[in-house]
Coordinates of C-alpha atoms and ligand atoms in Angstrom, one line a residue:
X728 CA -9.0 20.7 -21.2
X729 CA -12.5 20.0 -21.8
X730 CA -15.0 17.4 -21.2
X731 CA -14.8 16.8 -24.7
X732 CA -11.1 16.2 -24.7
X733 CA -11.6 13.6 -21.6
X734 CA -13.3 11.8 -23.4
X735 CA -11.5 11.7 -26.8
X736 CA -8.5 10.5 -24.5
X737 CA -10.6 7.7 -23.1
X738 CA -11.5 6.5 -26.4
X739 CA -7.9 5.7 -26.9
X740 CA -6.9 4.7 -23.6
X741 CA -5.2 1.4 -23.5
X742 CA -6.5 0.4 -19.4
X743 CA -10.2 1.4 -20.7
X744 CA -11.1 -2.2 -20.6
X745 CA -10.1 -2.8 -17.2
X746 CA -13.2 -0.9 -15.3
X747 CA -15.6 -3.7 -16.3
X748 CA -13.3 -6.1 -14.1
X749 CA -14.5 -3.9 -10.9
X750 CA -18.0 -3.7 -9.2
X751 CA -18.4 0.1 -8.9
X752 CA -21.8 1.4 -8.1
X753 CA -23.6 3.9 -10.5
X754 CA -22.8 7.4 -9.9
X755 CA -19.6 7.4 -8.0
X756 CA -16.6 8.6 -8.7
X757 CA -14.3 6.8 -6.1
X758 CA -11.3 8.6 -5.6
X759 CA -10.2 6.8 -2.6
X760 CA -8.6 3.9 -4.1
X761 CA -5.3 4.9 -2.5
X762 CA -7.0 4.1 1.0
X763 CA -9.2 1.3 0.3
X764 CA -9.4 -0.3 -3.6
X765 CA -12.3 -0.8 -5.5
X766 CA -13.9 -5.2 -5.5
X767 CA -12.9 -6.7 -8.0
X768 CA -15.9 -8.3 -10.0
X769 CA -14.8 -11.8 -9.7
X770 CA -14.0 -11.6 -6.2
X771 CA -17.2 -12.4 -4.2
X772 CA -17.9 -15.7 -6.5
X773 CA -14.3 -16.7 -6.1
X774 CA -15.0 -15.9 -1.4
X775 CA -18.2 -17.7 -2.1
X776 CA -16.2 -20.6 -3.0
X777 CA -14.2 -20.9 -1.0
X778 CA -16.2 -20.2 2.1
X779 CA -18.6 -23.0 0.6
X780 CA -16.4 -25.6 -1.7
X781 CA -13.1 -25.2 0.0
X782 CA -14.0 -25.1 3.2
X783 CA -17.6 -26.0 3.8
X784 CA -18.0 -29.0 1.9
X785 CA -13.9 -30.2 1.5
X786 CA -12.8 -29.0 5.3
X787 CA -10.1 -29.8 6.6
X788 CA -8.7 -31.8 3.6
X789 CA -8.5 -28.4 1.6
X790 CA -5.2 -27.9 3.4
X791 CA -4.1 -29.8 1.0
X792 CA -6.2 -30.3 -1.8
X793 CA -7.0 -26.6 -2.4
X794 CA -3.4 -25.7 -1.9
X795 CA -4.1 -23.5 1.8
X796 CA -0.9 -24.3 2.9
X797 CA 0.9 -23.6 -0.2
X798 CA -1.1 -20.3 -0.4
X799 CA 1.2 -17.6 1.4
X800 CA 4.3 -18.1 -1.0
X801 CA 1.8 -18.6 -4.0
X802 CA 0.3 -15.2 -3.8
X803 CA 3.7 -13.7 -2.6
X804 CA 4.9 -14.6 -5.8
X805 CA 2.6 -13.5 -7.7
X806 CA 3.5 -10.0 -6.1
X807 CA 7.0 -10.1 -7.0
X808 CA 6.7 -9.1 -10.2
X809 CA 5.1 -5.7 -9.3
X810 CA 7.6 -4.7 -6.8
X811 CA 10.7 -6.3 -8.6
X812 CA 11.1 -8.7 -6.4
X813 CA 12.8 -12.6 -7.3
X814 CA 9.3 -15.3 -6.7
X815 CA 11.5 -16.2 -4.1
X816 CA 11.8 -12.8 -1.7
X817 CA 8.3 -12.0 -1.1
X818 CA 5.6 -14.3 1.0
X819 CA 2.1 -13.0 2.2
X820 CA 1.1 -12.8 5.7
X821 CA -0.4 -10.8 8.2
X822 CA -1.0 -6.8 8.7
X823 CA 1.8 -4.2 7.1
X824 CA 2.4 -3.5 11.0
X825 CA 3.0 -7.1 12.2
X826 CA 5.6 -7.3 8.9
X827 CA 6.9 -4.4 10.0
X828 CA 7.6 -5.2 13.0
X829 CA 9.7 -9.0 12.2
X830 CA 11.9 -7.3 9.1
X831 CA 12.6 -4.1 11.5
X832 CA 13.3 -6.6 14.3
X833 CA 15.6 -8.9 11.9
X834 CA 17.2 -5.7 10.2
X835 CA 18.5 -4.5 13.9
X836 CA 20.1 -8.4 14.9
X837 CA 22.4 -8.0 11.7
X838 CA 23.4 -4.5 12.9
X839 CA 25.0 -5.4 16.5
X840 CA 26.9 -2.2 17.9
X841 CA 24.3 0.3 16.3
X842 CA 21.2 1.5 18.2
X843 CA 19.3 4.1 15.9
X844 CA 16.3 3.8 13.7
X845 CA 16.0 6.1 11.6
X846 CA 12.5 7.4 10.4
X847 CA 10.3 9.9 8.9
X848 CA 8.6 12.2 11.3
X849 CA 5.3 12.7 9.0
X850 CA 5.1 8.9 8.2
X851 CA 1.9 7.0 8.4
X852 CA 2.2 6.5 12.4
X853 CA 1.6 2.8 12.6
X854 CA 5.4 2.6 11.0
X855 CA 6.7 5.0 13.8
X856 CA 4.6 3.3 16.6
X857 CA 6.2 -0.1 15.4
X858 CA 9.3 1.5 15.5
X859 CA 9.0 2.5 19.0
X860 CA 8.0 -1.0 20.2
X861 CA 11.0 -2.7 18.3
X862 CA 13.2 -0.2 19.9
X863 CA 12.2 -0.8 23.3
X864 CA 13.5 -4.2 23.0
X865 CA 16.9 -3.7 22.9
X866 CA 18.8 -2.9 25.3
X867 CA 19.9 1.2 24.2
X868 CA 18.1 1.2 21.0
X869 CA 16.0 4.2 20.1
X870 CA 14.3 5.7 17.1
X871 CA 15.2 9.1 15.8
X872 CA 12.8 11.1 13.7
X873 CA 13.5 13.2 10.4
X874 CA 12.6 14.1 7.0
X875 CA 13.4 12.6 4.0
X876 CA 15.0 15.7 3.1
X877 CA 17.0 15.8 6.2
X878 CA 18.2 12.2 6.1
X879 CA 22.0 12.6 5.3
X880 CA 22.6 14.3 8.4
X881 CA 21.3 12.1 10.6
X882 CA 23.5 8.8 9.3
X883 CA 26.1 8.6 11.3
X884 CA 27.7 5.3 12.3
X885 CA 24.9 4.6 15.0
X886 CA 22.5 4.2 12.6
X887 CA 21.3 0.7 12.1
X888 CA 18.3 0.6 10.2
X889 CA 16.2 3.7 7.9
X890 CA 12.2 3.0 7.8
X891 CA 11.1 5.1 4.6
X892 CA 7.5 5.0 2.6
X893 CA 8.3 5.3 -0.6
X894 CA 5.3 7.2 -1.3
X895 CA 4.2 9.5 1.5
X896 CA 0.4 8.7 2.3
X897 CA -0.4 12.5 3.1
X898 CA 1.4 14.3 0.1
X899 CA 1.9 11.8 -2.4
X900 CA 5.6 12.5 -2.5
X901 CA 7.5 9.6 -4.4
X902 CA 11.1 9.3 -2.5
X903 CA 14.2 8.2 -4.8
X904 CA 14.1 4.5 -4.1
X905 CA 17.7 3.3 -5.6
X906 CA 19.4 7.0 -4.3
X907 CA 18.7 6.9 -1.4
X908 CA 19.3 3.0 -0.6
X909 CA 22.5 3.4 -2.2
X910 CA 23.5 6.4 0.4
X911 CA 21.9 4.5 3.7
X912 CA 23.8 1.5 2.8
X913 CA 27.1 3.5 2.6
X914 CA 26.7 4.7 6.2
X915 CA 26.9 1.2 7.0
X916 CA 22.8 0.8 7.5
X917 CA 20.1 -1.2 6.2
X918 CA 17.0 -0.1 4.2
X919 CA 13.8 -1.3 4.9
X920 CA 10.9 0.5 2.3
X921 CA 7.3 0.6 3.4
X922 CA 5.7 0.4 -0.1
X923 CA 1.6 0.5 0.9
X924 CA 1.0 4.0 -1.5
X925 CA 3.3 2.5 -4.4
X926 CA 2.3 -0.9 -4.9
X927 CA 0.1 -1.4 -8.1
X928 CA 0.5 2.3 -8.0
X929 CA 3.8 2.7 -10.0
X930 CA 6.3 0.1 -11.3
X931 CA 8.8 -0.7 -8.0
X932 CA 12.2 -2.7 -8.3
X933 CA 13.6 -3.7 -5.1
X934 CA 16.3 -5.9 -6.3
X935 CA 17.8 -3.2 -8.7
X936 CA 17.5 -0.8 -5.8
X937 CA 19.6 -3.6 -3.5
X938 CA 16.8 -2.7 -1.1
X939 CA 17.2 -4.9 2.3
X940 CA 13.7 -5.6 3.4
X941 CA 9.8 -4.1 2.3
X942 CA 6.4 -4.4 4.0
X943 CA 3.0 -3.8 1.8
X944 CA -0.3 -4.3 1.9
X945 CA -2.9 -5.6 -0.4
X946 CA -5.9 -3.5 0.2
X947 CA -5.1 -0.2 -1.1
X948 CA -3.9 -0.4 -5.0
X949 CA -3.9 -3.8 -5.1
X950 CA -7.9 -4.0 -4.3
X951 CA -7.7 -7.2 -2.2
X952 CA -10.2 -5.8 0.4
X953 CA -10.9 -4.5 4.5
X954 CA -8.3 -6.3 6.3
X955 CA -6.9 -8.6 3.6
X956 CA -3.6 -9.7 4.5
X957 CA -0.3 -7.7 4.0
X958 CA 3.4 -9.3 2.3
X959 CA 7.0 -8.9 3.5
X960 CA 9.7 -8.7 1.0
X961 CA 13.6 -9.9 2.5
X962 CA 16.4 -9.6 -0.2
X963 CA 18.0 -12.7 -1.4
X964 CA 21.4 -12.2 0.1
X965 CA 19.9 -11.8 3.6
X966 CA 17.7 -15.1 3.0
X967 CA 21.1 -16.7 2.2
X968 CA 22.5 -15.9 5.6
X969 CA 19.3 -16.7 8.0
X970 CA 18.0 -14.1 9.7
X971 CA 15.7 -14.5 12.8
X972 CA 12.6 -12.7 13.0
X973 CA 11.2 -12.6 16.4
X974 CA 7.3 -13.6 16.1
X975 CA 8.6 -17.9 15.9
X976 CA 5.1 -19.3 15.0
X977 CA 4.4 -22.5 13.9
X978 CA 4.0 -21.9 10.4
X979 CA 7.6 -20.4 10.3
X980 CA 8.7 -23.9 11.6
X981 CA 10.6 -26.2 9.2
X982 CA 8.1 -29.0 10.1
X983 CA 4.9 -27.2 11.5
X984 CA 3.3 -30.6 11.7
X985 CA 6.1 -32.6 13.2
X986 CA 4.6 -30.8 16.8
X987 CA 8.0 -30.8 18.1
X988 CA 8.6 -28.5 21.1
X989 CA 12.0 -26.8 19.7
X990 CA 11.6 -24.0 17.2
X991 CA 13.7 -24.4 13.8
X992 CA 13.0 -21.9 11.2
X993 CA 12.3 -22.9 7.8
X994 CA 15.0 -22.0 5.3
X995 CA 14.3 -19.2 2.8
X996 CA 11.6 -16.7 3.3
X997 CA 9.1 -19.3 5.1
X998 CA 10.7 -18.5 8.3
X999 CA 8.9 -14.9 8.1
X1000 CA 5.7 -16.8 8.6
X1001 CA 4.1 -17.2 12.1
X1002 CA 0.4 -18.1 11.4
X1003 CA -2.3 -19.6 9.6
X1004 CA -2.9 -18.2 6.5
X1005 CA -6.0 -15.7 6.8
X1006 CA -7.7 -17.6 3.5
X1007 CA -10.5 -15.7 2.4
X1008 CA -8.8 -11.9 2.6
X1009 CA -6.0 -14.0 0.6
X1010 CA -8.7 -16.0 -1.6
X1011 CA -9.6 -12.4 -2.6
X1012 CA -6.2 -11.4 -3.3
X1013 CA -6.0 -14.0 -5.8
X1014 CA -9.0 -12.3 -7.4
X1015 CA -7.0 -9.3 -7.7
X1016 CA -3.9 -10.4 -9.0
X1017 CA -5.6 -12.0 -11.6
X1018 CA -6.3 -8.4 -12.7
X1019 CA -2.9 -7.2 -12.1
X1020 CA -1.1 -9.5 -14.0
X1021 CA -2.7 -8.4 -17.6
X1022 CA -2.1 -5.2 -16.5
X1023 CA 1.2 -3.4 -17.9
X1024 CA 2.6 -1.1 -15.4
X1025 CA 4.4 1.4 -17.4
X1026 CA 0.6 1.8 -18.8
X1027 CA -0.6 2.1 -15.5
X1028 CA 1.9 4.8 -14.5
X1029 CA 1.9 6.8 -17.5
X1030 CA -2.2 6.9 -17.2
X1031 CA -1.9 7.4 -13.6
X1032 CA 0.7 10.8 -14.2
X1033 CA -2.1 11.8 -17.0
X1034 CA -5.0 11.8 -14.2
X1035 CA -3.0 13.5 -12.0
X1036 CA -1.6 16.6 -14.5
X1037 CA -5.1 16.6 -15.5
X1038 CA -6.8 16.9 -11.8
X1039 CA -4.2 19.2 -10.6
X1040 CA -4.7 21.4 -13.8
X1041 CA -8.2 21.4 -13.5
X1042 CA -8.3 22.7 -9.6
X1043 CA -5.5 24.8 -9.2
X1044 CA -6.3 28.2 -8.4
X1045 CA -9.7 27.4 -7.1
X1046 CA -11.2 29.4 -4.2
X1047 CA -8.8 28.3 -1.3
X1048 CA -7.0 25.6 -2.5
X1049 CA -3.2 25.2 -2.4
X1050 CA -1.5 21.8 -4.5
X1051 CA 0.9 20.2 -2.0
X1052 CA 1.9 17.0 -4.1
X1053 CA 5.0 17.4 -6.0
X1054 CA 4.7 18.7 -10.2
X1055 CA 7.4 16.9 -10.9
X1056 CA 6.9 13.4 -12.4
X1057 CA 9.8 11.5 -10.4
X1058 CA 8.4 12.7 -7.1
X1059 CA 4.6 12.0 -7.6
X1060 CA 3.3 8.9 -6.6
X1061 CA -0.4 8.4 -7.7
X1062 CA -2.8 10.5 -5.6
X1063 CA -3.3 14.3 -4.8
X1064 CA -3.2 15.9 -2.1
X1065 CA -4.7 19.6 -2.0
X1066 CA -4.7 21.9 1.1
X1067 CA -7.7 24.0 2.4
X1068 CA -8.1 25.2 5.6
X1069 CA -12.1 23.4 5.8
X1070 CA -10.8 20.3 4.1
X1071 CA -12.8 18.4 6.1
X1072 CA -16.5 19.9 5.4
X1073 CA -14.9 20.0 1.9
X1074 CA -14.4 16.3 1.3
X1075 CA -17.8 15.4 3.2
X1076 CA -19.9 17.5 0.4
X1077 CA -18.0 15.8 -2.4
X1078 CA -18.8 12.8 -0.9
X1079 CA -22.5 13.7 -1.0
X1080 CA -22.3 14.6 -4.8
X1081 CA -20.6 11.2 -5.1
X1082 CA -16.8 12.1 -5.6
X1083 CA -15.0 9.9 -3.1
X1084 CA -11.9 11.2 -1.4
X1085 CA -10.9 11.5 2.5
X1086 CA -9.2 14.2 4.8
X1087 CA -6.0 13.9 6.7
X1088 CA -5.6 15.8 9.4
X1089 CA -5.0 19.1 10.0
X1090 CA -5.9 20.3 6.4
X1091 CA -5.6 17.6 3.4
X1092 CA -7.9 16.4 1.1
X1093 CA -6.9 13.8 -0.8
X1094 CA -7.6 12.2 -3.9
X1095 CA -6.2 8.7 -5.0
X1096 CA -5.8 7.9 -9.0
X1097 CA -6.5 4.5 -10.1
X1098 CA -5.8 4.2 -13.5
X1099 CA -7.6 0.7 -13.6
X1100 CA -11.2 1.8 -13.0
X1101 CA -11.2 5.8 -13.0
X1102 CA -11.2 7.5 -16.7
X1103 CA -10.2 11.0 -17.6
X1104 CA -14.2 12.2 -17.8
X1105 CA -14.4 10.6 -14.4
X1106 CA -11.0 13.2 -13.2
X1107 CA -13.0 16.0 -15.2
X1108 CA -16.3 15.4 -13.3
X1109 CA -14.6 15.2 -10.3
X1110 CA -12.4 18.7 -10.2
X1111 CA -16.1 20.4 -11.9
X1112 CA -17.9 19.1 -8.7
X1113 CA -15.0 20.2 -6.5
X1114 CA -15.4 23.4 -8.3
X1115 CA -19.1 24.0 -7.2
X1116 CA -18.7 22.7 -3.7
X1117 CA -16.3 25.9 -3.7
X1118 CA -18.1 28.1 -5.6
X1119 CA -21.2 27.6 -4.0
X1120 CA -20.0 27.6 -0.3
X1121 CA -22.4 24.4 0.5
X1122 CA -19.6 22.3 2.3
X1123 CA -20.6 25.4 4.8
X1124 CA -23.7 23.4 6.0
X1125 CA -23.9 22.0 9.5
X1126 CA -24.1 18.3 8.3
X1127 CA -20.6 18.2 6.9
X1128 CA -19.0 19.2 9.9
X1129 CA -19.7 16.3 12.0
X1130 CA -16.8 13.6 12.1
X1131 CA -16.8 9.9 12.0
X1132 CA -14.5 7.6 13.4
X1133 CA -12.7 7.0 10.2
X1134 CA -11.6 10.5 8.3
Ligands
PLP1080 C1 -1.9 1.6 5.0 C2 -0.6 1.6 5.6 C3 -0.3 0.8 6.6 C4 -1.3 -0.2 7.1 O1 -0.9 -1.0 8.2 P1 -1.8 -2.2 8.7 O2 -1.0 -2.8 9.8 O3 -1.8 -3.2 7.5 O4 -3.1 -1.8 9.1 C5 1.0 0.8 7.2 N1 1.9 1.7 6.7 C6 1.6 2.6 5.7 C7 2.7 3.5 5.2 C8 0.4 2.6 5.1 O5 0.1 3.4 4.1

């Protein structure tokens, strides 16, 4: 495809409107959304707000008046729809880890007599790490590593819980949501679905999957910002019957302000709360969902399988380069990951010619589609400057070799 084309496609492109909602700076194409999402335009006025109205000149009284309290099941659902959730499963809270860690803790009390938890070997770690620690508190409980591809042989009847990401954060694979629930559930376990590289990525439906529990976060896709608060998702049916989550804060307490010294969870999906709400990463949530709920998601994935077909098109068979996401639609989630064994100096000259992508160790490079703010010129620019970093060996210089803390 040419230029030419890109840019004919643009012209017709249904999302084009969307990129003025987001502060991008000249001369970058950020293809790192997948990691860390673009601001929103809106969103430092609305923090400005509320750091100054809300909080500096109301104070305390905004608990009320500005609707703080309220704010955790607001924004939760307002996520529900992108991850087909009722208004009523989802609330936001705290880190994807921290969520992690009360569902996985919950899931294993309503599985008495099983021990394993069942994971993905090449997940993002912080899900195996949490794993680890949750195990550790039960008496015989251990966690048990696999591939997706392996999992049928691994659940037997010890199996209690499965910890899956939908979308793998290193290859972009898309896993079978409703399949494979359906076959974890009929070994007798329950499904809990990290969905951090799916949502606002691709459409999601955790209801008609009968999923059992989901952890997220805000500040990839979703563009909510550094540290913005994460959400939980806990099916109806297991709301119904009352599970206990371990981390008993006050603000899972069915009268936080009553001060009394017993703990009684709140009914519904309150009681997955523990702590105040962190308001301004949540203020600029709000900023974001604003955006996401014009946007239609079957536009956003057919645009976001477009980019991708067209970036892989564009760079395969380059100099050293080896495609390890998945062709097929089902199994692509939004990104692109491409092997080469100096992916590292690779991605750092990119940077410098202002495509933004990032490495994953020991040999990925990977590029994150946004098909809110990134247009099909913007893909063509990117694979042509990938193309001369290549051709013209300059990710060879010294200065690209030297590492950061954050890859
Ligand atoms: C980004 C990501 C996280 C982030 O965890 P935090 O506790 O919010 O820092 C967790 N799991 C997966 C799969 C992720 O992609």
């Amino acid at each position: 495809m040419t230029r030419e084309e890109c840019a004919a496609l643009d012209a017709v492109d249904p999302l084009a409107a969307f990129r003025k909602e987001f502060a991008l700076p000249e001369g970058v194409v950020y293809l790192d959304g997948n990691s860390l999402g673009a601001l929103p335009a809106r969103t430092p006025e609305r923090v400005r707000q509320v750091v100054e109205e809300e909080w500096g000149r109301e104070l305390i009284r905004s608990w009320n008046e500005a609707g703080w309290f309220e704010q955790p099941y607001r924004l939760g659902r307002r996520i529900a729809p992108l991850i087909g959730a009722g208004p009523e499963e989802v609330v936001v809270c705290d880190t994807t880890s921290v969520n992690l860690f009360k569902v996985l803790t919950a899931a294993l009390r309503l599985r008495p007599g099983r021990h394993t938890v069942l994971g993905d070997g090449a997940a993002f770690p912080t899900d195996l790490y949490i794993a680890e620690g949750v195990t550790g508190l039960f008496e015989g409980a251990r966690s048990v590593l696999t591939t997706p591809g392996e999992l049928d042989r691994h659940l037997d009847a010890d199996v209690a819980v499965v910890v899956l990401s939908h979308v793998d954060y290193r290859t972009g694979e898309l896993l079978d949501m409703p399949g494979i629930t359906a076959r974890v559930q009929a070994a007798g376990a329950l499904m809990i679905w990290d969905v951090c590289h799916s949502v606002g990525a691709l459409p999601i439906e955790l209801d008609a999957s009968n999923a059992d529990f989901a952890v997220g976060c805000t500040y990839k896709y979703l563009n909510a910002g550094p540290g913005a608060p994460a959400f939980l998702y806990v099916a109806r049916r297991h709301l119904a019957a009352g599970p206990r989550q371990p981390l008993s804060g006050w603000f899972g307490h069915a009268r936080p302000f009553a001060f009394e010294p017993g703990y009684d969870p709140r009914e519904g999906i309150g009681r997955f709360l523990t702590s105040s709400p962190s308001l301004l990463g949540q203020a600029a949530l709000g900023t974001s969902l604003d955006i996401w709920e014009r946007a239609d998601l079957d536009a956003v994935r057919a645009k976001s399988l477009a980019l991708t077909d067209l970036f892989i098109a564009l760079v395969e068979g380059l100099e050293g380069i080896e495609v390890a996401t998945p062709r097929e639609h089902a199994r692509r989630g939004s990104q692109v990951a491409l092997r080469h064994a100096d992916g590292y100096p690779v991605v750092q000259a990119l940077i410098e010619r202002g495509v933004i992508g990032d490495f994953r160790a020991p040999d990925l490079m990977r590029f994150g589609f946004t098909p809110l703010y990134l247009s099909y010129v913007d893909v063509w620019d990117a694979a042509r400057q990938l193309a001369e970093v290549l051709e013209t060996g300059e990710w060879r210089a010294e200065r690209f070799g030297r590492r950061g803390e954050v890859t």
